[in-house]
Coordinates of C-alpha atoms in Angstrom, one line a residue:
M61 CA 103.7 103.4 102.9
R62 CA 100.7 103.7 105.2
S63 CA 102.8 103.4 108.3
V64 CA 105.1 106.2 107.0
L65 CA 102.1 108.5 106.5
I66 CA 100.7 107.7 110.0
V67 CA 104.0 108.4 111.6
M68 CA 104.1 111.8 109.8
L69 CA 100.6 112.6 111.1
L70 CA 101.7 111.6 114.6
F71 CA 104.3 114.4 114.6
I72 CA 102.0 117.0 112.9
I73 CA 99.0 116.7 115.3
P74 CA 100.7 117.3 118.6
L75 CA 103.1 119.9 117.1
L76 CA 100.2 122.1 116.0
L77 CA 98.3 121.6 119.3
E78 CA 101.2 122.1 121.7
E79 CA 102.6 125.0 119.7
G80 CA 99.2 126.7 119.9
V81 CA 98.9 126.2 123.6
I82 CA 102.5 127.1 124.5
Y83 CA 102.2 130.3 122.4
N84 CA 99.8 131.7 125.0
I85 CA 102.1 130.9 127.9
N86 CA 104.2 133.6 129.4
I87 CA 107.7 132.3 128.8
S88 CA 110.5 133.3 126.4
K89 CA 110.3 132.5 122.7
R90 CA 113.4 130.2 122.9
E91 CA 112.0 128.4 125.9
K92 CA 108.7 127.9 124.1
S93 CA 110.4 126.3 121.1
T94 CA 112.5 124.0 123.3
R95 CA 109.6 122.9 125.5
C96 CA 107.3 122.4 122.5
I97 CA 109.9 120.2 120.7
F98 CA 110.5 118.2 123.8
A99 CA 106.7 117.7 124.4
V100 CA 106.2 116.6 120.7
I101 CA 109.1 114.1 120.9
V102 CA 107.8 112.5 124.2
V103 CA 104.2 112.3 123.0
N104 CA 105.2 110.9 119.6
V105 CA 107.5 108.2 120.9
I106 CA 104.7 106.9 123.1
G107 CA 102.3 107.3 120.1
I108 CA 104.4 105.4 117.6
V109 CA 105.0 102.5 120.0
F110 CA 101.3 102.5 120.7
Y111 CA 100.4 102.5 117.0
F112 CA 102.7 99.6 115.9
S113 CA 101.5 97.6 118.9
L114 CA 97.8 98.0 118.1
K115 CA 97.6 98.7 114.4
N116 CA 96.3 95.2 113.6
L117 CA 93.4 95.7 116.1
W118 CA 92.1 99.1 115.1
T119 CA 91.5 100.9 111.9
V120 CA 93.7 103.9 111.1
Y121 CA 90.9 106.3 111.6
E122 CA 90.1 104.9 115.1
Y123 CA 93.7 105.1 116.1
L124 CA 94.2 108.7 114.8
L125 CA 91.0 109.8 116.6
L126 CA 92.3 108.4 119.9
Y127 CA 95.8 109.8 119.3
A128 CA 94.3 113.2 118.5
I129 CA 92.3 113.1 121.8
I130 CA 95.4 112.2 123.8
S131 CA 97.4 115.0 122.1
I132 CA 94.6 117.5 122.9
I133 CA 94.6 116.5 126.6
V134 CA 98.4 116.8 126.8
A135 CA 98.4 120.1 125.0
T136 CA 95.6 121.8 126.8
L137 CA 95.7 120.3 130.3
I138 CA 99.1 118.8 131.2
L139 CA 101.4 121.3 129.6
P140 CA 99.8 124.4 131.1
L141 CA 99.9 122.8 134.5
L142 CA 103.6 122.1 134.1
Y143 CA 104.1 125.8 133.3
R144 CA 101.8 126.7 136.3
E145 CA 99.3 128.3 134.0
I146 CA 95.6 128.6 135.1
L147 CA 93.2 126.5 133.2
N148 CA 90.7 129.2 132.0
I149 CA 87.4 128.8 130.2
E150 CA 88.8 129.7 126.8
R151 CA 91.4 126.9 127.1
I152 CA 88.7 124.4 128.0
L153 CA 86.6 125.5 125.0
F154 CA 89.7 125.3 122.9
M155 CA 90.3 121.7 124.0
F156 CA 86.6 120.9 123.4
C157 CA 86.6 122.5 120.0
L158 CA 89.6 120.4 118.9
L159 CA 87.8 117.3 120.2
V160 CA 84.7 118.1 118.1
V161 CA 86.8 118.7 115.0
S162 CA 88.5 115.3 115.5
V163 CA 85.3 113.5 115.9
A164 CA 83.7 115.2 112.9
F165 CA 86.7 114.2 110.7
Y166 CA 86.6 110.7 112.1
S167 CA 82.8 110.5 111.2
I168 CA 83.4 111.8 107.7
L169 CA 86.2 109.3 107.0
T170 CA 84.3 106.3 108.5
Y171 CA 80.5 106.7 108.4
G172 CA 80.9 109.0 105.3
Q173 CA 82.8 106.3 103.4
A174 CA 80.3 103.7 104.2
N175 CA 77.2 105.8 103.2
I176 CA 78.1 107.3 99.9
H177 CA 75.0 107.8 97.7
S178 CA 74.7 109.2 94.2
D179 CA 74.3 112.8 95.2
T180 CA 77.6 112.4 97.1
A181 CA 79.3 110.5 94.3
T182 CA 78.6 113.1 91.5
A183 CA 81.5 115.3 92.7
T184 CA 83.8 112.4 91.9
I185 CA 82.2 111.7 88.6
L186 CA 82.4 115.4 87.6
A187 CA 86.1 115.6 88.7
Q188 CA 86.9 112.6 86.5
C189 CA 85.0 114.1 83.6
Q190 CA 87.1 117.3 84.0
V191 CA 90.3 115.3 83.9
R192 CA 89.2 113.3 80.8
S193 CA 88.1 116.4 78.9
R194 CA 90.9 118.6 80.2
S195 CA 88.3 121.3 80.9
I196 CA 86.8 122.9 84.0
F197 CA 83.5 123.1 82.1
P198 CA 83.2 119.9 80.1
R199 CA 80.8 120.5 77.2
T200 CA 79.3 117.0 77.6
W201 CA 78.5 117.4 81.3
C202 CA 74.8 117.7 82.3
Y203 CA 74.4 120.1 85.2
A204 CA 71.3 120.0 87.4
N205 CA 69.0 122.4 89.1
G206 CA 70.1 125.2 86.9
E207 CA 73.5 125.4 88.6
I208 CA 77.0 125.3 87.1
W209 CA 79.7 124.0 89.5
V210 CA 82.2 126.8 89.2
L211 CA 83.6 126.8 92.8
G212 CA 82.1 123.4 93.6
L213 CA 83.1 120.6 95.8
N214 CA 84.5 118.7 92.8
L215 CA 87.6 121.0 92.9
F216 CA 88.4 119.7 96.4
V217 CA 87.7 116.1 95.4
L218 CA 89.7 116.2 92.2
P219 CA 93.3 115.9 93.5
F220 CA 92.4 113.0 95.7
S221 CA 90.4 111.3 93.0
V222 CA 93.3 111.5 90.6
L223 CA 96.0 110.4 93.0
L224 CA 94.2 107.7 95.0
Q225 CA 92.8 104.3 93.8
N226 CA 90.4 104.1 96.7
Q227 CA 87.6 106.4 95.4
S228 CA 85.4 106.3 98.5
L229 CA 88.3 107.5 100.6
A230 CA 89.2 110.1 98.0
R231 CA 85.6 111.4 98.0
M232 CA 85.6 111.8 101.8
L233 CA 89.0 113.4 101.8
G234 CA 87.5 116.0 99.5
S235 CA 84.8 116.7 102.1
V236 CA 87.5 116.9 104.8
L237 CA 89.6 119.4 102.8
L238 CA 86.6 121.7 102.2
T239 CA 85.6 121.5 105.8
I240 CA 89.2 122.4 106.9
T241 CA 89.0 125.4 104.5
V242 CA 85.7 126.5 106.0
L243 CA 86.9 126.2 109.6
T244 CA 90.1 128.1 108.8
V245 CA 88.1 131.0 107.3
M246 CA 85.7 131.0 110.3
Y247 CA 88.7 131.1 112.6
Y248 CA 90.2 134.0 110.6
H249 CA 86.9 135.8 110.6
S250 CA 86.5 135.5 114.3
R251 CA 90.1 136.6 115.1
K252 CA 90.7 139.3 112.5
I253 CA 87.2 140.7 111.7
F254 CA 85.5 140.3 115.1
N255 CA 88.7 140.3 117.2
N256 CA 87.4 137.7 119.6
Q257 CA 87.3 133.9 120.2
S258 CA 83.8 133.2 118.8
W259 CA 85.3 130.5 116.6
L260 CA 85.5 128.4 119.8
L261 CA 81.7 128.3 119.7
N262 CA 80.6 128.5 116.1
I263 CA 82.8 125.6 115.0
P264 CA 81.2 123.1 117.5
L265 CA 77.7 124.5 116.6
L266 CA 78.3 124.0 112.9
L267 CA 79.7 120.5 113.2
L268 CA 77.5 119.1 115.8
Y269 CA 74.1 120.7 116.0
L270 CA 72.8 120.6 112.4
R271 CA 71.6 117.0 112.9
G272 CA 68.7 117.3 110.4
T273 CA 71.0 118.2 107.5
L274 CA 74.2 116.5 108.6
D275 CA 74.5 114.7 105.3
V276 CA 74.7 117.8 103.2
V277 CA 76.8 119.7 105.7
L278 CA 79.5 117.0 106.7
Y279 CA 79.4 114.0 104.3
Q280 CA 78.3 115.5 101.0
A281 CA 79.8 118.9 102.2
A282 CA 77.4 120.3 99.6
Y283 CA 76.2 123.2 101.7
I284 CA 79.0 123.9 104.1
G285 CA 80.7 125.7 101.2
Q286 CA 78.0 128.4 101.4
I287 CA 79.3 129.6 104.7
L288 CA 82.7 130.0 103.1
W289 CA 81.4 132.4 100.5
I290 CA 79.2 134.2 103.0
V291 CA 82.1 134.9 105.3
L292 CA 84.6 135.7 102.6
T293 CA 82.5 138.1 100.6
S294 CA 81.1 139.9 103.8
S295 CA 84.7 140.3 105.2
M296 CA 86.0 141.8 101.9
V297 CA 83.0 144.2 101.5
S298 CA 83.3 145.2 105.2
M299 CA 87.0 146.0 104.8
I300 CA 86.5 148.0 101.6
F301 CA 83.5 149.8 103.1
Y302 CA 85.5 150.9 106.2
G303 CA 88.7 151.7 104.2
K304 CA 90.9 148.7 105.2
R305 CA 93.1 146.9 102.6
Q306 CA 91.1 148.3 99.8
K307 CA 93.1 147.5 96.7
R308 CA 93.7 143.9 97.5
S309 CA 90.2 143.3 98.8
I310 CA 88.6 145.0 95.7
F311 CA 90.5 142.7 93.4
Y312 CA 89.7 139.5 95.3
L313 CA 86.1 140.5 95.8
T314 CA 85.5 141.3 92.2
I315 CA 86.9 137.9 91.1
L316 CA 85.0 136.0 93.8
I317 CA 81.6 137.6 93.0
I318 CA 82.1 136.9 89.3
L319 CA 82.9 133.3 89.9
L320 CA 80.0 132.8 92.3
C321 CA 77.4 134.4 90.0
M322 CA 78.8 132.3 87.1
G323 CA 77.4 129.3 89.1
S324 CA 73.8 130.3 89.6
V325 CA 71.4 133.1 90.2
R326 CA 71.0 131.9 93.8
Y327 CA 74.2 133.7 94.8
I328 CA 72.8 137.0 93.9
A329 CA 70.0 136.4 96.4
E330 CA 72.3 134.9 99.1
N331 CA 75.3 137.2 98.7
T332 CA 75.0 140.1 96.3
I333 CA 71.7 141.7 97.4
P334 CA 72.3 141.5 101.2
L335 CA 75.9 142.9 100.8
W336 CA 74.7 145.8 98.7
G337 CA 71.7 146.4 101.0
A338 CA 74.0 146.4 104.1
C339 CA 76.2 149.1 102.5
M340 CA 73.2 151.3 101.5
I341 CA 71.5 151.0 105.0
L342 CA 74.7 152.0 106.8
L343 CA 75.2 155.0 104.5
Y344 CA 71.5 156.0 104.9
V345 CA 71.7 155.8 108.7
R346 CA 74.9 157.8 108.7
N347 CA 73.2 160.6 106.7
Q348 CA 69.6 160.4 107.8
H349 CA 69.8 163.7 109.7
A350 CA 71.7 165.6 107.0
E351 CA 69.9 168.8 106.0
R352 CA 71.7 169.5 102.7
I353 CA 72.8 167.3 99.9
E354 CA 76.3 168.7 100.2
D355 CA 76.6 167.3 103.7
C356 CA 76.5 163.8 102.4
K357 CA 78.2 164.2 99.1
D358 CA 81.1 161.9 100.0
D359 CA 78.8 159.1 101.1
I360 CA 76.8 159.5 97.9
K361 CA 80.0 158.9 96.0
R362 CA 80.7 155.9 98.3
A363 CA 77.2 154.5 97.6
V364 CA 77.8 154.7 93.9
F365 CA 81.2 153.1 94.2
M366 CA 80.0 150.2 96.4
S367 CA 77.0 149.7 94.1
I368 CA 79.3 149.4 91.1
L369 CA 81.8 147.2 93.0
I370 CA 79.1 144.7 94.1
L371 CA 76.5 144.8 91.3
L372 CA 78.7 145.1 88.2
P373 CA 80.7 141.9 88.9
S374 CA 77.3 140.2 89.7
L375 CA 76.0 141.2 86.3
I376 CA 79.2 140.1 84.6
G377 CA 79.0 136.7 86.4
L378 CA 75.4 136.3 85.4
G379 CA 76.2 137.1 81.8
L380 CA 79.0 134.4 81.9
Y381 CA 76.5 132.0 83.4
K382 CA 74.2 132.5 80.5
I383 CA 77.1 131.8 78.1
L384 CA 78.1 128.7 80.0
C385 CA 74.4 127.5 79.8
N386 CA 74.8 127.6 76.1
W387 CA 78.1 125.8 76.2
C388 CA 77.1 123.1 78.7
F389 CA 73.9 121.2 79.1
V390 CA 72.1 122.6 82.2
V391 CA 69.0 120.8 83.4
D392 CA 66.6 123.2 85.1
T393 CA 63.8 121.5 87.0
G394 CA 62.7 124.8 88.6
A395 CA 64.4 124.0 91.9
N396 CA 66.3 127.3 91.9
S397 CA 64.0 129.3 89.8
L398 CA 61.8 131.9 91.4
Q399 CA 58.0 131.9 90.8
F400 CA 55.3 133.3 93.1
V401 CA 52.9 131.0 94.9
R402 CA 49.3 130.8 93.7
S403 CA 47.4 132.0 96.8
L404 CA 47.8 133.7 100.2
Q405 CA 46.9 130.4 101.8
D406 CA 50.1 128.9 100.3
C407 CA 52.0 131.9 101.8
W408 CA 50.7 131.1 105.2
E409 CA 51.6 127.4 104.9
N410 CA 55.1 128.3 103.6
M411 CA 55.6 130.7 106.5
I412 CA 54.9 127.8 108.9
A413 CA 57.2 125.6 106.9
A414 CA 60.0 128.2 107.0
F415 CA 59.9 128.3 110.8
L416 CA 59.7 124.5 111.1
N417 CA 62.7 124.1 108.7
I418 CA 64.8 126.1 111.1
F419 CA 64.3 123.4 113.8
Q420 CA 64.4 120.5 111.3
N421 CA 67.9 121.7 110.4
F422 CA 68.8 121.3 114.0
G423 CA 67.4 117.7 114.0
F424 CA 63.8 118.1 115.0
V425 CA 61.8 114.9 114.2
G426 CA 58.0 115.0 114.2
G427 CA 56.0 112.4 116.1
A428 CA 58.6 111.6 118.8
E429 CA 57.6 111.1 122.4
I430 CA 58.9 113.8 124.7
F431 CA 60.7 111.4 127.1
S432 CA 62.2 109.3 124.4
V433 CA 65.8 109.7 122.9
E434 CA 64.3 111.4 119.9
G435 CA 62.1 113.6 122.1
I436 CA 65.2 114.7 124.1
G437 CA 66.9 115.4 120.8
N438 CA 63.9 117.5 119.8
L439 CA 64.1 119.5 123.0
I440 CA 67.8 120.2 122.3
S441 CA 67.0 121.3 118.7
I442 CA 64.1 123.6 119.8
I443 CA 66.2 125.2 122.6
F444 CA 69.4 125.7 120.5
G445 CA 67.5 126.6 117.3
G446 CA 65.4 129.2 119.2
I447 CA 68.4 130.7 121.0
I448 CA 70.7 130.8 117.9
V449 CA 68.2 132.0 115.3
F450 CA 65.7 134.1 117.2
I451 CA 66.8 135.1 120.8
V452 CA 70.4 136.1 120.6
P453 CA 70.1 138.1 117.3
V454 CA 67.5 140.2 119.1
L455 CA 69.9 140.7 122.1
Q456 CA 72.6 141.6 119.6
L457 CA 70.3 144.2 118.0
V458 CA 69.7 145.8 121.4
R459 CA 73.5 146.2 121.9
L460 CA 74.4 146.9 118.3
K461 CA 75.6 150.5 119.1
E462 CA 78.3 149.1 121.4
E463 CA 79.8 146.9 118.7
K464 CA 82.7 147.7 116.4
E465 CA 82.0 148.6 112.8
T466 CA 82.7 145.2 111.2
V467 CA 80.3 143.5 113.6
V468 CA 77.6 146.0 112.8
F469 CA 78.2 145.4 109.1
F470 CA 77.9 141.6 109.4
Y471 CA 74.8 141.8 111.5
I472 CA 73.0 144.0 109.0
F473 CA 74.2 141.8 106.2
G474 CA 73.1 138.7 108.1
M475 CA 69.6 140.0 108.9
L476 CA 69.1 141.1 105.3
H477 CA 70.2 137.7 104.1
N478 CA 67.8 135.9 106.6
F479 CA 64.9 138.2 105.7
L480 CA 65.4 137.5 102.0
M481 CA 65.6 133.8 102.5
F482 CA 62.3 133.9 104.5
L483 CA 60.7 135.9 101.7
I484 CA 61.9 133.4 99.1
V485 CA 60.5 130.5 101.1
I486 CA 57.2 132.2 101.9
F487 CA 56.4 133.7 98.5
C488 CA 58.2 131.3 96.2
G489 CA 57.5 128.0 98.0
K490 CA 61.1 126.9 98.6
T491 CA 60.1 124.8 101.6
V492 CA 62.8 122.2 101.6
E493 CA 64.7 122.5 104.9
R494 CA 68.1 123.0 103.3
Y495 CA 67.0 126.3 101.8
M496 CA 67.1 127.8 105.4
L497 CA 70.6 126.4 106.0
T498 CA 72.4 129.6 105.1
S499 CA 70.2 131.5 107.5
V500 CA 71.2 129.1 110.2
F501 CA 74.9 129.6 109.3
V502 CA 74.6 133.3 109.6
S503 CA 72.8 133.1 112.9
I504 CA 75.4 130.8 114.3
I505 CA 78.1 133.4 113.5
I506 CA 76.1 136.2 115.0
T507 CA 75.2 134.2 118.2
S508 CA 78.8 133.0 118.7
Q509 CA 80.1 136.6 118.4
Y510 CA 77.6 137.9 121.0
V511 CA 78.3 135.1 123.5
A512 CA 82.1 135.4 123.1
K513 CA 82.0 139.1 123.8
Y514 CA 79.4 139.3 126.6
W515 CA 79.7 135.9 128.2
L516 CA 83.3 134.8 127.9
K517 CA 84.9 138.2 128.6
K518 CA 83.2 138.8 131.9
V519 CA 82.9 135.5 133.6
N520 CA 80.7 134.9 136.6
L521 CA 79.2 131.8 138.2
Q522 CA 76.0 131.9 136.2
K523 CA 77.8 132.2 132.9
V524 CA 80.2 129.4 133.9
A525 CA 77.1 127.2 134.5
I526 CA 75.8 128.1 131.1
I527 CA 79.1 127.2 129.4
I528 CA 79.3 123.9 131.3
C529 CA 75.7 123.1 130.1
F530 CA 76.8 123.9 126.6
I531 CA 79.8 121.5 126.9
V532 CA 77.7 118.8 128.4
V533 CA 75.0 118.9 125.8
S534 CA 77.7 119.2 123.0
S535 CA 79.5 116.2 124.5
V536 CA 76.2 114.2 124.1
Q537 CA 76.0 115.4 120.5
C538 CA 79.6 114.5 119.9
F539 CA 79.2 111.0 121.3
A540 CA 76.1 110.5 119.1
L541 CA 78.2 111.5 116.1
F542 CA 80.9 109.1 117.1
R543 CA 78.4 106.2 117.7
Q544 CA 77.0 106.7 114.3
S545 CA 80.1 105.2 112.8
T546 CA 79.6 101.9 114.6
G547 CA 80.0 99.0 112.1
W548 CA 81.2 101.4 109.3
Q549 CA 83.9 99.1 108.0
K550 CA 81.6 96.1 107.7
D551 CA 79.0 98.3 105.8
M552 CA 81.7 99.7 103.4
E553 CA 83.2 96.2 102.7
A554 CA 79.7 94.9 101.8
Q555 CA 79.3 97.8 99.3
K556 CA 82.6 97.1 97.8
E557 CA 82.2 93.3 97.7
F558 CA 78.9 93.8 95.7
V559 CA 80.5 95.8 92.9
Q560 CA 83.6 93.6 92.9
K561 CA 81.3 90.6 92.0
L562 CA 80.2 92.5 88.9
V563 CA 83.8 93.3 88.1
N564 CA 84.8 89.7 88.5
M565 CA 82.1 88.8 85.9
G566 CA 84.1 90.8 83.4
L567 CA 81.5 93.6 83.3
R568 CA 82.5 97.2 82.9
K569 CA 79.5 99.2 81.6
G570 CA 76.0 99.2 83.1
Y571 CA 72.8 101.0 83.8
A572 CA 70.8 101.6 87.0
S573 CA 68.4 104.1 88.5
Y574 CA 70.1 107.3 89.7
W575 CA 70.4 106.3 93.4
K576 CA 72.0 102.9 92.5
A577 CA 74.3 104.1 89.7
Y578 CA 77.0 106.5 90.8
S579 CA 77.4 105.4 94.3
N580 CA 78.3 101.9 93.1
E581 CA 80.6 103.4 90.4
V582 CA 82.6 105.1 93.2
Y583 CA 82.6 101.9 95.4
S584 CA 84.0 100.0 92.4
D585 CA 86.9 102.5 92.3
L586 CA 85.7 103.5 88.8
Q587 CA 86.2 100.0 87.4
L588 CA 82.6 100.1 86.6
Q589 CA 80.8 102.8 84.6
I590 CA 77.2 102.7 85.7
S591 CA 74.9 105.3 84.1
G592 CA 71.8 106.7 85.7
I593 CA 68.4 105.9 84.0
H594 CA 64.8 106.8 84.7
I595 CA 62.6 103.7 85.3
G596 CA 58.9 104.1 85.0
E597 CA 55.8 102.2 84.0
N598 CA 56.1 103.4 80.5
G599 CA 59.7 102.2 80.1
I600 CA 63.3 103.3 80.7
A601 CA 65.0 106.5 79.6
P602 CA 68.4 108.1 80.1
Y603 CA 68.6 110.3 83.2
Y604 CA 70.5 113.4 82.2
W605 CA 71.3 114.6 85.7
L606 CA 74.8 115.4 86.9
V607 CA 76.4 113.0 84.4
D608 CA 78.6 113.0 81.3
S609 CA 76.3 112.5 78.4
E610 CA 79.0 110.5 76.6
V611 CA 78.1 107.5 78.8
F612 CA 74.9 107.2 76.7
H613 CA 76.9 106.6 73.5
V614 CA 76.9 103.1 72.1
E615 CA 80.0 101.0 72.8
D616 CA 80.9 97.5 71.5
E617 CA 80.9 95.6 74.7
N618 CA 78.7 93.6 77.2
T619 CA 76.5 95.7 79.4
F620 CA 74.3 95.0 82.4
L621 CA 71.1 96.4 83.9
L622 CA 70.8 96.7 87.7
L623 CA 67.3 96.7 89.2
T624 CA 65.8 96.7 92.7
Q625 CA 62.9 94.4 93.5
E626 CA 60.5 97.2 93.1
E627 CA 62.0 98.3 89.7
K628 CA 61.9 94.7 88.5
D629 CA 58.2 94.4 89.4
T630 CA 57.6 97.6 87.5
I631 CA 59.2 96.8 84.1
G632 CA 60.6 93.2 84.5
G633 CA 58.2 91.7 82.0
N634 CA 59.1 94.3 79.4
I635 CA 62.9 93.9 79.5
P636 CA 62.9 91.5 76.4
T637 CA 60.8 94.1 74.5
L638 CA 62.9 97.0 75.5
F639 CA 66.4 95.6 75.3
G640 CA 66.2 92.1 73.9
E641 CA 66.8 88.8 75.7
P642 CA 69.6 88.9 78.4
T643 CA 72.3 86.3 78.2
E644 CA 72.3 85.9 82.0
E645 CA 70.0 86.9 84.9
L646 CA 71.1 86.6 88.5
I647 CA 70.5 88.1 91.9
L648 CA 73.3 89.7 93.9
D649 CA 72.7 90.9 97.4
G650 CA 69.0 91.5 96.7
M651 CA 69.7 93.3 93.4
Y652 CA 68.7 91.9 90.0
V653 CA 71.4 91.9 87.4
F654 CA 70.5 91.4 83.7
V655 CA 73.6 90.8 81.5
F656 CA 73.5 91.5 77.7
D657 CA 76.2 90.7 75.1
Y658 CA 75.8 94.1 73.5
D659 CA 75.3 97.7 74.6
I660 CA 71.5 97.9 75.5
I661 CA 71.2 101.6 74.5
K662 CA 71.7 100.5 70.9
K663 CA 68.5 98.4 71.2
A664 CA 66.7 101.2 73.2
G665 CA 67.6 103.9 70.6
W666 CA 68.8 106.4 73.2
S667 CA 72.1 107.5 71.5

């Protein structure tokens, strides 16, 4: 079965690549199809022989990566030469962009599988809860940080988690699917909204350069979805504002804003307010020199219409959010709540933190020597972070009058978004680096658009040198991402062997601290149900955080308690008092396992 799937992929990869390249070659449509089919057959015959010869030496992921690279080279270098086409800069960037995507997917499916932690695993746990309860919003599910996952990653994980037994693979396939969706929307946005090739730049920047938050962008894919909603909502509002495809866009925008605001108040700050503000600013600029109210009557009506279109669905979504909060159990630790800081000194410190967070998202690490590997990485993060977030947006502002309407709209929207995010960090103390990620996303799109228009269109020796430097530095980043997967299979097997030992002992239900619970549940392919608990000096309590509360109901079966060395030192002597005497105590791979012949929550009185 696996070999059949691989052979299918072998045909799909070069077909897409070669069709994309041949499409831009000046030959007849019939000849394009004939040559494309011939090229695909030749490359695949070689690839299939290659695969069945070496499939026992390499993993599937390593082989697919190598085959994708070979297909990219054939599609972007060899085929154009056969057709006597000039290898231009856009084609080189196209080849490099495909290479970056291939390495990113390889990293997700290898390193990502071997490094699943509980924050990553909760998307799988929620998807399974939705299947069991047959509800998108299970009443027993405990949401965290005041957020309800309406358009969450769990929807992308769900089909794979249901169809596949291997849950670590299913979880990472969900990340791949969401990433493909985001990249597709970015491609559409560049081609249809900006009418340029900026996707050749913003995709590598997104996948390679956010080294400081690579986990939440690629492997968890928890924040990469934000760029999806930013691009979609801004594109729809832009088309409606300038009178393009209004009826369809109005319908989709209304539904999307409602669904987003059903999830959390944060989307009002990240999307709704900047979108509404961009419309109002553009209408004001258009009518700032009007002498009579009658001269701007039509734009006043448009302002009212856009306000209703954007703000009303937001309020409806917020109302539904409040209803869902009463239906589900939503834990709000204050992570997404807004509260002013206590002093101006805190504001100053938060302002410094906001600027540092920009560079930390790009991988800046404090304390590194300048001429070390980490130091060189810091220089790259400082240079690219400064160019992308600060320098190019200013250059774009200077030439904003030369841009088309949709570019102007996105720029104003993006700057309002970034300004609002800075204010939230400074005055509300949201100093965790990921809170500046959406500002980085917006800046990447703005920078890529500017570079694509003013550097790629009119090429000279200086700009070629800059592009070559970009490809060289990006290649280093790409190689680092690839090297990160070294030893991934051994690490993953060790994780799965550990949980399999528990399964072989006849255990099914257990309890562990949050970070040791749900990751091991996924690695056991859901054979184990390990519920998160809070372990402290005063005892142990259920941890109602991204979990189905049903797991804390008493069941008539053996259970186990999983502790680290530190946790055992904290409460080990109190275990008989808290839960009774264990029937067995053992050490597995450095973890302490206490086995009981009853459900320990009955003794603890949690249920």
